[in-house]
Amino acid sequence: MKGAAAAEAVSGGERQDTKGRKAMEEEKGTKERILEAAREEFLEKGFERASLRRIVKEAGVTTGAFYRYYPTKEALFDALAGPHARAVMGFFDQGLAAIREMPASEQTGAMSRVTGDCIGKILDYVYDHYTECKLLICSAGGTSYEQFIHEMTEKEVEATYRYIEAVESTGHPMPEIDRELCHMISSGLFTGMFEMVAHDMEKEAASRRIRQLREFHTGGWMRIMGVDFDGSEAREAGEDADTQSGGESR
């Protein structure tokens, strides 16, 4: 009798485990269907024009079931784009910190290398998570992510002025640089860089164009600041600028 009762108890426990696993799998499947339907809707319509009604219909769930997972449309968008926004910004912040934490005398020489490493990591990440990054760049109007490129630009402007102060602390004179000009230059770099997503470039083509954009950007800053960033790209950019201007400012 005791043995039969024990066997029944074990059997009942196994049935509960099986039910629990099945319920978890069903819940995971429901969530994945919602995310997949939302991904397509946001890509096609953008956040503001996207319809929750179409999303739940496409996912094959009720509105009530949807709200069990995501309380708002923005929460749904955040589930898709948020982790990738934080990852991309994280790579950028790491690059800024790497320069900021160096001795002032080493920052100029390391600038080209650190910038190249940072942008390379962002490029790789974007193409490893392309659809979600496209949502972030092209479909985020009306969300907390719509100013993503602007936020990067503002961080770059602040980092530029920290760099100028660091260089001046070594005794190297720096010209006065208008803040709005600095913003325009930085905005041009990041807006241009993310054109790789806006225009669905192949990764190899995007990598080549971003490298050329960096050369253009670096050469311009060398001319304005009167510094010589180390690294082949910086030197080539400076040489190109000298060649095109005949070695003198026009």
JSON list of C-alpha atoms in Angstrom, two decimals:
[
{"chain": "A", "resi": 1, "resn": "MET", "atom": "CA", "xyz": [0.00, 0.00, 0.00]},
{"chain": "A", "resi": 2, "resn": "LYS", "atom": "CA", "xyz": [2.73, 2.40, 0.96]},
{"chain": "A", "resi": 3, "resn": "GLY", "atom": "CA", "xyz": [4.62, 1.54, -2.24]},
{"chain": "A", "resi": 4, "resn": "ALA", "atom": "CA", "xyz": [1.54, 2.17, -4.39]},
{"chain": "A", "resi": 5, "resn": "ALA", "atom": "CA", "xyz": [0.91, 5.51, -2.70]},
{"chain": "A", "resi": 6, "resn": "ALA", "atom": "CA", "xyz": [4.52, 6.55, -3.23]},
{"chain": "A", "resi": 7, "resn": "ALA", "atom": "CA", "xyz": [4.36, 5.57, -6.89]},
{"chain": "A", "resi": 8, "resn": "GLU", "atom": "CA", "xyz": [1.15, 7.56, -7.34]},
{"chain": "A", "resi": 9, "resn": "ALA", "atom": "CA", "xyz": [2.73, 10.58, -5.70]},
{"chain": "A", "resi": 10, "resn": "VAL", "atom": "CA", "xyz": [5.72, 10.39, -8.05]},
{"chain": "A", "resi": 11, "resn": "SER", "atom": "CA", "xyz": [3.45, 10.00, -11.05]},
{"chain": "A", "resi": 12, "resn": "GLY", "atom": "CA", "xyz": [1.39, 13.00, -9.98]},
{"chain": "A", "resi": 13, "resn": "GLY", "atom": "CA", "xyz": [4.51, 15.09, -9.56]},
{"chain": "A", "resi": 14, "resn": "GLU", "atom": "CA", "xyz": [5.69, 14.16, -13.04]},
{"chain": "A", "resi": 15, "resn": "ARG", "atom": "CA", "xyz": [2.34, 15.16, -14.52]},
{"chain": "A", "resi": 16, "resn": "GLN", "atom": "CA", "xyz": [2.58, 18.53, -12.78]},
{"chain": "A", "resi": 17, "resn": "ASP", "atom": "CA", "xyz": [6.10, 19.04, -14.13]},
{"chain": "A", "resi": 18, "resn": "THR", "atom": "CA", "xyz": [4.94, 18.15, -17.62]},
{"chain": "A", "resi": 19, "resn": "LYS", "atom": "CA", "xyz": [2.02, 20.59, -17.39]},
{"chain": "A", "resi": 20, "resn": "GLY", "atom": "CA", "xyz": [4.33, 23.28, -16.06]},
{"chain": "A", "resi": 21, "resn": "ARG", "atom": "CA", "xyz": [6.81, 22.84, -18.92]},
{"chain": "A", "resi": 22, "resn": "LYS", "atom": "CA", "xyz": [4.03, 22.84, -21.47]},
{"chain": "A", "resi": 23, "resn": "ALA", "atom": "CA", "xyz": [2.57, 26.04, -20.03]},
{"chain": "A", "resi": 24, "resn": "MET", "atom": "CA", "xyz": [6.00, 27.72, -20.12]},
{"chain": "A", "resi": 25, "resn": "GLU", "atom": "CA", "xyz": [6.55, 26.65, -23.72]},
{"chain": "A", "resi": 26, "resn": "GLU", "atom": "CA", "xyz": [3.12, 27.96, -24.72]},
{"chain": "A", "resi": 27, "resn": "GLU", "atom": "CA", "xyz": [3.79, 31.25, -22.96]},
{"chain": "A", "resi": 28, "resn": "LYS", "atom": "CA", "xyz": [7.15, 31.57, -24.69]},
{"chain": "A", "resi": 29, "resn": "GLY", "atom": "CA", "xyz": [5.55, 30.80, -28.04]},
{"chain": "A", "resi": 30, "resn": "THR", "atom": "CA", "xyz": [2.86, 33.42, -27.48]},
{"chain": "A", "resi": 31, "resn": "LYS", "atom": "CA", "xyz": [5.44, 36.06, -26.59]},
{"chain": "A", "resi": 32, "resn": "GLU", "atom": "CA", "xyz": [7.55, 35.22, -29.63]},
{"chain": "A", "resi": 33, "resn": "ARG", "atom": "CA", "xyz": [4.54, 35.51, -31.94]},
{"chain": "A", "resi": 34, "resn": "ILE", "atom": "CA", "xyz": [3.71, 38.92, -30.49]},
{"chain": "A", "resi": 35, "resn": "LEU", "atom": "CA", "xyz": [7.29, 40.13, -30.92]},
{"chain": "A", "resi": 36, "resn": "GLU", "atom": "CA", "xyz": [7.51, 38.83, -34.47]},
{"chain": "A", "resi": 37, "resn": "ALA", "atom": "CA", "xyz": [4.23, 40.47, -35.46]},
{"chain": "A", "resi": 38, "resn": "ALA", "atom": "CA", "xyz": [5.30, 43.72, -33.76]},
{"chain": "A", "resi": 39, "resn": "ARG", "atom": "CA", "xyz": [8.68, 43.65, -35.48]},
{"chain": "A", "resi": 40, "resn": "GLU", "atom": "CA", "xyz": [7.03, 43.53, -38.90]},
{"chain": "A", "resi": 41, "resn": "GLU", "atom": "CA", "xyz": [4.41, 46.14, -38.03]},
{"chain": "A", "resi": 42, "resn": "PHE", "atom": "CA", "xyz": [6.93, 48.62, -36.61]},
{"chain": "A", "resi": 43, "resn": "LEU", "atom": "CA", "xyz": [9.27, 48.16, -39.56]},
{"chain": "A", "resi": 44, "resn": "GLU", "atom": "CA", "xyz": [6.51, 48.79, -42.07]},
{"chain": "A", "resi": 45, "resn": "LYS", "atom": "CA", "xyz": [4.56, 51.53, -40.29]},
{"chain": "A", "resi": 46, "resn": "GLY", "atom": "CA", "xyz": [6.92, 53.04, -37.74]},
{"chain": "A", "resi": 47, "resn": "PHE", "atom": "CA", "xyz": [6.02, 53.26, -34.06]},
{"chain": "A", "resi": 48, "resn": "GLU", "atom": "CA", "xyz": [3.49, 56.06, -34.30]},
{"chain": "A", "resi": 49, "resn": "ARG", "atom": "CA", "xyz": [1.44, 54.54, -37.12]},
{"chain": "A", "resi": 50, "resn": "ALA", "atom": "CA", "xyz": [1.74, 50.94, -35.91]},
{"chain": "A", "resi": 51, "resn": "SER", "atom": "CA", "xyz": [-1.54, 49.34, -34.81]},
{"chain": "A", "resi": 52, "resn": "LEU", "atom": "CA", "xyz": [-1.83, 47.10, -31.77]},
{"chain": "A", "resi": 53, "resn": "ARG", "atom": "CA", "xyz": [-4.99, 45.69, -33.30]},
{"chain": "A", "resi": 54, "resn": "ARG", "atom": "CA", "xyz": [-3.05, 44.48, -36.34]},
{"chain": "A", "resi": 55, "resn": "ILE", "atom": "CA", "xyz": [-0.26, 43.14, -34.14]},
{"chain": "A", "resi": 56, "resn": "VAL", "atom": "CA", "xyz": [-2.51, 41.01, -31.95]},
{"chain": "A", "resi": 57, "resn": "LYS", "atom": "CA", "xyz": [-4.44, 39.79, -34.99]},
{"chain": "A", "resi": 58, "resn": "GLU", "atom": "CA", "xyz": [-1.25, 38.79, -36.78]},
{"chain": "A", "resi": 59, "resn": "ALA", "atom": "CA", "xyz": [0.09, 37.13, -33.63]},
{"chain": "A", "resi": 60, "resn": "GLY", "atom": "CA", "xyz": [-3.15, 35.20, -33.17]},
{"chain": "A", "resi": 61, "resn": "VAL", "atom": "CA", "xyz": [-3.73, 36.36, -29.60]},
{"chain": "A", "resi": 62, "resn": "THR", "atom": "CA", "xyz": [-6.43, 38.33, -27.84]},
{"chain": "A", "resi": 63, "resn": "THR", "atom": "CA", "xyz": [-5.94, 41.89, -26.70]},
{"chain": "A", "resi": 64, "resn": "GLY", "atom": "CA", "xyz": [-6.24, 40.68, -23.12]},
{"chain": "A", "resi": 65, "resn": "ALA", "atom": "CA", "xyz": [-3.47, 38.14, -23.67]},
{"chain": "A", "resi": 66, "resn": "PHE", "atom": "CA", "xyz": [-1.28, 40.85, -25.22]},
{"chain": "A", "resi": 67, "resn": "TYR", "atom": "CA", "xyz": [-1.58, 43.10, -22.17]},
{"chain": "A", "resi": 68, "resn": "ARG", "atom": "CA", "xyz": [-0.40, 40.27, -19.94]},
{"chain": "A", "resi": 69, "resn": "TYR", "atom": "CA", "xyz": [3.01, 40.70, -21.52]},
{"chain": "A", "resi": 70, "resn": "TYR", "atom": "CA", "xyz": [3.20, 44.38, -22.55]},
{"chain": "A", "resi": 71, "resn": "PRO", "atom": "CA", "xyz": [1.20, 47.13, -20.82]},
{"chain": "A", "resi": 72, "resn": "THR", "atom": "CA", "xyz": [1.71, 49.67, -23.64]},
{"chain": "A", "resi": 73, "resn": "LYS", "atom": "CA", "xyz": [2.79, 49.90, -27.26]},
{"chain": "A", "resi": 74, "resn": "GLU", "atom": "CA", "xyz": [5.99, 51.63, -26.16]},
{"chain": "A", "resi": 75, "resn": "ALA", "atom": "CA", "xyz": [6.78, 48.78, -23.77]},
{"chain": "A", "resi": 76, "resn": "LEU", "atom": "CA", "xyz": [6.49, 46.43, -26.73]},
{"chain": "A", "resi": 77, "resn": "PHE", "atom": "CA", "xyz": [8.79, 48.61, -28.84]},
{"chain": "A", "resi": 78, "resn": "ASP", "atom": "CA", "xyz": [11.24, 48.80, -25.94]},
{"chain": "A", "resi": 79, "resn": "ALA", "atom": "CA", "xyz": [11.33, 44.99, -25.73]},
{"chain": "A", "resi": 80, "resn": "LEU", "atom": "CA", "xyz": [12.48, 44.89, -29.35]},
{"chain": "A", "resi": 81, "resn": "ALA", "atom": "CA", "xyz": [14.78, 47.92, -29.64]},
{"chain": "A", "resi": 82, "resn": "GLY", "atom": "CA", "xyz": [15.79, 48.77, -26.07]},
{"chain": "A", "resi": 83, "resn": "PRO", "atom": "CA", "xyz": [18.47, 46.11, -25.48]},
{"chain": "A", "resi": 84, "resn": "HIS", "atom": "CA", "xyz": [20.14, 47.03, -28.76]},
{"chain": "A", "resi": 85, "resn": "ALA", "atom": "CA", "xyz": [20.02, 50.77, -28.10]},
{"chain": "A", "resi": 86, "resn": "ARG", "atom": "CA", "xyz": [21.76, 50.14, -24.79]},
{"chain": "A", "resi": 87, "resn": "ALA", "atom": "CA", "xyz": [24.33, 47.85, -26.40]},
{"chain": "A", "resi": 88, "resn": "VAL", "atom": "CA", "xyz": [25.24, 50.31, -29.17]},
{"chain": "A", "resi": 89, "resn": "MET", "atom": "CA", "xyz": [25.41, 53.24, -26.74]},
{"chain": "A", "resi": 90, "resn": "GLY", "atom": "CA", "xyz": [27.47, 51.05, -24.43]},
{"chain": "A", "resi": 91, "resn": "PHE", "atom": "CA", "xyz": [30.14, 50.54, -27.09]},
{"chain": "A", "resi": 92, "resn": "PHE", "atom": "CA", "xyz": [30.17, 54.29, -27.70]},
{"chain": "A", "resi": 93, "resn": "ASP", "atom": "CA", "xyz": [30.46, 55.08, -23.99]},
{"chain": "A", "resi": 94, "resn": "GLN", "atom": "CA", "xyz": [33.35, 52.63, -23.68]},
{"chain": "A", "resi": 95, "resn": "GLY", "atom": "CA", "xyz": [35.22, 54.45, -26.43]},
{"chain": "A", "resi": 96, "resn": "LEU", "atom": "CA", "xyz": [34.66, 57.83, -24.82]},
{"chain": "A", "resi": 97, "resn": "ALA", "atom": "CA", "xyz": [35.77, 56.49, -21.45]},
{"chain": "A", "resi": 98, "resn": "ALA", "atom": "CA", "xyz": [38.92, 54.95, -22.94]},
{"chain": "A", "resi": 99, "resn": "ILE", "atom": "CA", "xyz": [40.07, 58.37, -24.15]},
{"chain": "A", "resi": 100, "resn": "ARG", "atom": "CA", "xyz": [38.89, 60.25, -21.06]},
{"chain": "A", "resi": 101, "resn": "GLU", "atom": "CA", "xyz": [40.80, 57.97, -18.69]},
{"chain": "A", "resi": 102, "resn": "MET", "atom": "CA", "xyz": [44.12, 58.30, -20.57]},
{"chain": "A", "resi": 103, "resn": "PRO", "atom": "CA", "xyz": [46.78, 60.80, -19.56]},
{"chain": "A", "resi": 104, "resn": "ALA", "atom": "CA", "xyz": [46.27, 64.03, -21.49]},
{"chain": "A", "resi": 105, "resn": "SER", "atom": "CA", "xyz": [49.59, 63.57, -23.29]},
{"chain": "A", "resi": 106, "resn": "GLU", "atom": "CA", "xyz": [48.43, 60.24, -24.79]},
{"chain": "A", "resi": 107, "resn": "GLN", "atom": "CA", "xyz": [44.95, 61.14, -25.96]},
{"chain": "A", "resi": 108, "resn": "THR", "atom": "CA", "xyz": [45.82, 62.62, -29.34]},
{"chain": "A", "resi": 109, "resn": "GLY", "atom": "CA", "xyz": [47.98, 59.67, -30.34]},
{"chain": "A", "resi": 110, "resn": "ALA", "atom": "CA", "xyz": [45.34, 57.12, -29.37]},
{"chain": "A", "resi": 111, "resn": "MET", "atom": "CA", "xyz": [42.31, 58.91, -30.82]},
{"chain": "A", "resi": 112, "resn": "SER", "atom": "CA", "xyz": [42.25, 57.27, -34.26]},
{"chain": "A", "resi": 113, "resn": "ARG", "atom": "CA", "xyz": [42.77, 53.75, -32.88]},
{"chain": "A", "resi": 114, "resn": "VAL", "atom": "CA", "xyz": [40.16, 54.03, -30.14]},
{"chain": "A", "resi": 115, "resn": "THR", "atom": "CA", "xyz": [37.61, 55.62, -32.47]},
{"chain": "A", "resi": 116, "resn": "GLY", "atom": "CA", "xyz": [38.19, 52.93, -35.08]},
{"chain": "A", "resi": 117, "resn": "ASP", "atom": "CA", "xyz": [37.76, 50.15, -32.52]},
{"chain": "A", "resi": 118, "resn": "CYS", "atom": "CA", "xyz": [34.57, 51.72, -31.18]},
{"chain": "A", "resi": 119, "resn": "ILE", "atom": "CA", "xyz": [32.95, 52.21, -34.58]},
{"chain": "A", "resi": 120, "resn": "GLY", "atom": "CA", "xyz": [34.04, 48.73, -35.65]},
{"chain": "A", "resi": 121, "resn": "LYS", "atom": "CA", "xyz": [32.25, 47.19, -32.65]},
{"chain": "A", "resi": 122, "resn": "ILE", "atom": "CA", "xyz": [29.12, 49.20, -33.40]},
{"chain": "A", "resi": 123, "resn": "LEU", "atom": "CA", "xyz": [29.21, 48.16, -37.06]},
{"chain": "A", "resi": 124, "resn": "ASP", "atom": "CA", "xyz": [29.55, 44.48, -36.19]},
{"chain": "A", "resi": 125, "resn": "TYR", "atom": "CA", "xyz": [26.79, 44.67, -33.61]},
{"chain": "A", "resi": 126, "resn": "VAL", "atom": "CA", "xyz": [24.38, 46.44, -35.95]},
{"chain": "A", "resi": 127, "resn": "TYR", "atom": "CA", "xyz": [24.80, 43.79, -38.64]},
{"chain": "A", "resi": 128, "resn": "ASP", "atom": "CA", "xyz": [24.49, 40.98, -36.10]},
{"chain": "A", "resi": 129, "resn": "HIS", "atom": "CA", "xyz": [21.16, 42.48, -34.92]},
{"chain": "A", "resi": 130, "resn": "TYR", "atom": "CA", "xyz": [20.14, 44.27, -38.08]},
{"chain": "A", "resi": 131, "resn": "THR", "atom": "CA", "xyz": [16.35, 44.25, -37.88]},
{"chain": "A", "resi": 132, "resn": "GLU", "atom": "CA", "xyz": [16.19, 45.52, -34.30]},
{"chain": "A", "resi": 133, "resn": "CYS", "atom": "CA", "xyz": [18.78, 48.21, -35.04]},
{"chain": "A", "resi": 134, "resn": "LYS", "atom": "CA", "xyz": [16.79, 49.29, -38.07]},
{"chain": "A", "resi": 135, "resn": "LEU", "atom": "CA", "xyz": [13.78, 49.69, -35.79]},
{"chain": "A", "resi": 136, "resn": "LEU", "atom": "CA", "xyz": [15.91, 51.85, -33.49]},
{"chain": "A", "resi": 137, "resn": "ILE", "atom": "CA", "xyz": [17.16, 54.13, -36.27]},
{"chain": "A", "resi": 138, "resn": "CYS", "atom": "CA", "xyz": [14.20, 54.24, -38.67]},
{"chain": "A", "resi": 139, "resn": "SER", "atom": "CA", "xyz": [11.02, 53.47, -36.71]},
{"chain": "A", "resi": 140, "resn": "ALA", "atom": "CA", "xyz": [11.44, 55.05, -33.26]},
{"chain": "A", "resi": 141, "resn": "GLY", "atom": "CA", "xyz": [9.63, 58.35, -33.81]},
{"chain": "A", "resi": 142, "resn": "GLY", "atom": "CA", "xyz": [7.29, 58.92, -30.86]},
{"chain": "A", "resi": 143, "resn": "THR", "atom": "CA", "xyz": [9.33, 56.77, -28.46]},
{"chain": "A", "resi": 144, "resn": "SER", "atom": "CA", "xyz": [12.06, 57.52, -25.95]},
{"chain": "A", "resi": 145, "resn": "TYR", "atom": "CA", "xyz": [14.56, 56.37, -28.60]},
{"chain": "A", "resi": 146, "resn": "GLU", "atom": "CA", "xyz": [13.72, 58.92, -31.28]},
{"chain": "A", "resi": 147, "resn": "GLN", "atom": "CA", "xyz": [16.62, 61.13, -30.11]},
{"chain": "A", "resi": 148, "resn": "PHE", "atom": "CA", "xyz": [19.14, 58.28, -30.12]},
{"chain": "A", "resi": 149, "resn": "ILE", "atom": "CA", "xyz": [21.51, 59.83, -32.67]},
{"chain": "A", "resi": 150, "resn": "HIS", "atom": "CA", "xyz": [21.10, 63.25, -31.06]},
{"chain": "A", "resi": 151, "resn": "GLU", "atom": "CA", "xyz": [22.10, 61.76, -27.69]},
{"chain": "A", "resi": 152, "resn": "MET", "atom": "CA", "xyz": [25.24, 60.28, -29.23]},
{"chain": "A", "resi": 153, "resn": "THR", "atom": "CA", "xyz": [25.99, 63.63, -30.79]},
{"chain": "A", "resi": 154, "resn": "GLU", "atom": "CA", "xyz": [25.65, 65.47, -27.48]},
{"chain": "A", "resi": 155, "resn": "LYS", "atom": "CA", "xyz": [27.96, 62.99, -25.78]},
{"chain": "A", "resi": 156, "resn": "GLU", "atom": "CA", "xyz": [30.49, 63.46, -28.58]},
{"chain": "A", "resi": 157, "resn": "VAL", "atom": "CA", "xyz": [30.33, 67.25, -28.22]},
{"chain": "A", "resi": 158, "resn": "GLU", "atom": "CA", "xyz": [30.99, 67.00, -24.48]},
{"chain": "A", "resi": 159, "resn": "ALA", "atom": "CA", "xyz": [33.86, 64.57, -25.11]},
{"chain": "A", "resi": 160, "resn": "THR", "atom": "CA", "xyz": [35.34, 66.94, -27.70]},
{"chain": "A", "resi": 161, "resn": "TYR", "atom": "CA", "xyz": [35.49, 69.79, -25.20]},
{"chain": "A", "resi": 162, "resn": "ARG", "atom": "CA", "xyz": [37.01, 67.52, -22.57]},
{"chain": "A", "resi": 163, "resn": "TYR", "atom": "CA", "xyz": [39.65, 66.55, -25.10]},
{"chain": "A", "resi": 164, "resn": "ILE", "atom": "CA", "xyz": [40.36, 70.20, -25.93]},
{"chain": "A", "resi": 165, "resn": "GLU", "atom": "CA", "xyz": [40.86, 70.95, -22.23]},
{"chain": "A", "resi": 166, "resn": "ALA", "atom": "CA", "xyz": [43.15, 67.94, -21.88]},
{"chain": "A", "resi": 167, "resn": "VAL", "atom": "CA", "xyz": [45.30, 69.02, -24.81]},
{"chain": "A", "resi": 168, "resn": "GLU", "atom": "CA", "xyz": [45.50, 72.60, -23.55]},
{"chain": "A", "resi": 169, "resn": "SER", "atom": "CA", "xyz": [46.64, 71.29, -20.17]},
{"chain": "A", "resi": 170, "resn": "THR", "atom": "CA", "xyz": [49.75, 69.90, -21.90]},
{"chain": "A", "resi": 171, "resn": "GLY", "atom": "CA", "xyz": [50.66, 73.37, -23.18]},
{"chain": "A", "resi": 172, "resn": "HIS", "atom": "CA", "xyz": [49.40, 72.85, -26.73]},
{"chain": "A", "resi": 173, "resn": "PRO", "atom": "CA", "xyz": [47.28, 75.86, -27.77]},
{"chain": "A", "resi": 174, "resn": "MET", "atom": "CA", "xyz": [43.89, 75.09, -29.27]},
{"chain": "A", "resi": 175, "resn": "PRO", "atom": "CA", "xyz": [41.68, 77.40, -31.31]},
{"chain": "A", "resi": 176, "resn": "GLU", "atom": "CA", "xyz": [38.32, 78.48, -29.94]},
{"chain": "A", "resi": 177, "resn": "ILE", "atom": "CA", "xyz": [35.72, 76.15, -31.41]},
{"chain": "A", "resi": 178, "resn": "ASP", "atom": "CA", "xyz": [32.11, 77.21, -31.63]},
{"chain": "A", "resi": 179, "resn": "ARG", "atom": "CA", "xyz": [29.82, 74.75, -29.85]},
{"chain": "A", "resi": 180, "resn": "GLU", "atom": "CA", "xyz": [27.20, 74.78, -32.61]},
{"chain": "A", "resi": 181, "resn": "LEU", "atom": "CA", "xyz": [29.87, 73.99, -35.18]},
{"chain": "A", "resi": 182, "resn": "CYS", "atom": "CA", "xyz": [31.07, 71.12, -33.01]},
{"chain": "A", "resi": 183, "resn": "HIS", "atom": "CA", "xyz": [27.51, 69.82, -32.85]},
{"chain": "A", "resi": 184, "resn": "MET", "atom": "CA", "xyz": [27.11, 70.08, -36.63]},
{"chain": "A", "resi": 185, "resn": "ILE", "atom": "CA", "xyz": [30.31, 68.15, -37.26]},
{"chain": "A", "resi": 186, "resn": "SER", "atom": "CA", "xyz": [29.46, 65.43, -34.75]},
{"chain": "A", "resi": 187, "resn": "SER", "atom": "CA", "xyz": [25.89, 65.14, -35.97]},
{"chain": "A", "resi": 188, "resn": "GLY", "atom": "CA", "xyz": [27.13, 64.76, -39.51]},
{"chain": "A", "resi": 189, "resn": "LEU", "atom": "CA", "xyz": [29.34, 61.84, -38.49]},
{"chain": "A", "resi": 190, "resn": "PHE", "atom": "CA", "xyz": [26.67, 59.87, -36.63]},
{"chain": "A", "resi": 191, "resn": "THR", "atom": "CA", "xyz": [23.82, 60.65, -39.01]},
{"chain": "A", "resi": 192, "resn": "GLY", "atom": "CA", "xyz": [26.05, 59.61, -41.89]},
{"chain": "A", "resi": 193, "resn": "MET", "atom": "CA", "xyz": [27.23, 56.49, -40.10]},
{"chain": "A", "resi": 194, "resn": "PHE", "atom": "CA", "xyz": [23.70, 55.19, -39.52]},
{"chain": "A", "resi": 195, "resn": "GLU", "atom": "CA", "xyz": [22.81, 55.70, -43.16]},
{"chain": "A", "resi": 196, "resn": "MET", "atom": "CA", "xyz": [24.09, 52.11, -43.42]},
{"chain": "A", "resi": 197, "resn": "VAL", "atom": "CA", "xyz": [20.79, 51.06, -41.83]},
{"chain": "A", "resi": 198, "resn": "ALA", "atom": "CA", "xyz": [18.51, 53.69, -43.35]},
{"chain": "A", "resi": 199, "resn": "HIS", "atom": "CA", "xyz": [19.63, 52.63, -46.85]},
{"chain": "A", "resi": 200, "resn": "ASP", "atom": "CA", "xyz": [20.05, 48.90, -46.20]},
{"chain": "A", "resi": 201, "resn": "MET", "atom": "CA", "xyz": [23.71, 48.79, -47.22]},
{"chain": "A", "resi": 202, "resn": "GLU", "atom": "CA", "xyz": [25.58, 45.52, -47.43]},
{"chain": "A", "resi": 203, "resn": "LYS", "atom": "CA", "xyz": [28.01, 45.27, -44.53]},
{"chain": "A", "resi": 204, "resn": "GLU", "atom": "CA", "xyz": [31.14, 45.35, -46.69]},
{"chain": "A", "resi": 205, "resn": "ALA", "atom": "CA", "xyz": [29.98, 48.49, -48.51]},
{"chain": "A", "resi": 206, "resn": "ALA", "atom": "CA", "xyz": [28.94, 50.12, -45.23]},
{"chain": "A", "resi": 207, "resn": "SER", "atom": "CA", "xyz": [32.32, 49.37, -43.68]},
{"chain": "A", "resi": 208, "resn": "ARG", "atom": "CA", "xyz": [34.15, 50.94, -46.62]},
{"chain": "A", "resi": 209, "resn": "ARG", "atom": "CA", "xyz": [31.98, 54.05, -46.66]},
{"chain": "A", "resi": 210, "resn": "ILE", "atom": "CA", "xyz": [32.18, 54.56, -42.91]},
{"chain": "A", "resi": 211, "resn": "ARG", "atom": "CA", "xyz": [35.97, 54.26, -43.08]},
{"chain": "A", "resi": 212, "resn": "GLN", "atom": "CA", "xyz": [36.02, 56.99, -45.72]},
{"chain": "A", "resi": 213, "resn": "LEU", "atom": "CA", "xyz": [33.61, 59.08, -43.64]},
{"chain": "A", "resi": 214, "resn": "ARG", "atom": "CA", "xyz": [35.96, 58.75, -40.68]},
{"chain": "A", "resi": 215, "resn": "GLU", "atom": "CA", "xyz": [38.91, 59.83, -42.81]},
{"chain": "A", "resi": 216, "resn": "PHE", "atom": "CA", "xyz": [36.97, 62.90, -43.92]},
{"chain": "A", "resi": 217, "resn": "HIS", "atom": "CA", "xyz": [35.89, 63.66, -40.34]},
{"chain": "A", "resi": 218, "resn": "THR", "atom": "CA", "xyz": [39.36, 63.10, -38.86]},
{"chain": "A", "resi": 219, "resn": "GLY", "atom": "CA", "xyz": [41.07, 65.20, -41.51]},
{"chain": "A", "resi": 220, "resn": "GLY", "atom": "CA", "xyz": [38.70, 68.06, -40.86]},
{"chain": "A", "resi": 221, "resn": "TRP", "atom": "CA", "xyz": [39.30, 68.00, -37.11]},
{"chain": "A", "resi": 222, "resn": "MET", "atom": "CA", "xyz": [43.07, 67.87, -37.61]},
{"chain": "A", "resi": 223, "resn": "ARG", "atom": "CA", "xyz": [42.89, 71.01, -39.76]},
{"chain": "A", "resi": 224, "resn": "ILE", "atom": "CA", "xyz": [40.59, 72.87, -37.35]},
{"chain": "A", "resi": 225, "resn": "MET", "atom": "CA", "xyz": [42.40, 71.86, -34.15]},
{"chain": "A", "resi": 226, "resn": "GLY", "atom": "CA", "xyz": [45.94, 71.87, -35.45]},
{"chain": "A", "resi": 227, "resn": "VAL", "atom": "CA", "xyz": [46.68, 68.40, -34.08]},
{"chain": "A", "resi": 228, "resn": "ASP", "atom": "CA", "xyz": [48.03, 65.26, -35.72]},
{"chain": "A", "resi": 229, "resn": "PHE", "atom": "CA", "xyz": [46.05, 62.19, -34.73]},
{"chain": "A", "resi": 230, "resn": "ASP", "atom": "CA", "xyz": [48.18, 59.06, -34.87]},
{"chain": "A", "resi": 231, "resn": "GLY", "atom": "CA", "xyz": [47.23, 56.12, -37.12]},
{"chain": "A", "resi": 232, "resn": "SER", "atom": "CA", "xyz": [47.32, 55.61, -40.85]},
{"chain": "A", "resi": 233, "resn": "GLU", "atom": "CA", "xyz": [43.76, 56.83, -41.42]},
{"chain": "A", "resi": 234, "resn": "ALA", "atom": "CA", "xyz": [44.45, 60.12, -39.69]},
{"chain": "A", "resi": 235, "resn": "ARG", "atom": "CA", "xyz": [47.70, 60.65, -41.57]},
{"chain": "A", "resi": 236, "resn": "GLU", "atom": "CA", "xyz": [46.11, 59.81, -44.90]},
{"chain": "A", "resi": 237, "resn": "ALA", "atom": "CA", "xyz": [43.25, 62.19, -44.19]},
{"chain": "A", "resi": 238, "resn": "GLY", "atom": "CA", "xyz": [45.70, 64.97, -43.36]},
{"chain": "A", "resi": 239, "resn": "GLU", "atom": "CA", "xyz": [47.75, 64.27, -46.48]},
{"chain": "A", "resi": 240, "resn": "ASP", "atom": "CA", "xyz": [44.63, 64.31, -48.64]},
{"chain": "A", "resi": 241, "resn": "ALA", "atom": "CA", "xyz": [43.62, 67.66, -47.16]},
{"chain": "A", "resi": 242, "resn": "ASP", "atom": "CA", "xyz": [47.08, 69.11, -47.84]},
{"chain": "A", "resi": 243, "resn": "THR", "atom": "CA", "xyz": [47.06, 67.80, -51.41]},
{"chain": "A", "resi": 244, "resn": "GLN", "atom": "CA", "xyz": [43.61, 69.18, -52.20]},
{"chain": "A", "resi": 245, "resn": "SER", "atom": "CA", "xyz": [44.44, 72.61, -50.75]},
{"chain": "A", "resi": 246, "resn": "GLY", "atom": "CA", "xyz": [47.94, 72.82, -52.16]},
{"chain": "A", "resi": 247, "resn": "GLY", "atom": "CA", "xyz": [49.33, 72.56, -48.66]},
{"chain": "A", "resi": 248, "resn": "GLU", "atom": "CA", "xyz": [47.77, 75.88, -47.60]},
{"chain": "A", "resi": 249, "resn": "SER", "atom": "CA", "xyz": [44.41, 77.01, -46.31]},
{"chain": "A", "resi": 250, "resn": "ARG", "atom": "CA", "xyz": [42.39, 78.84, -48.93]}
]
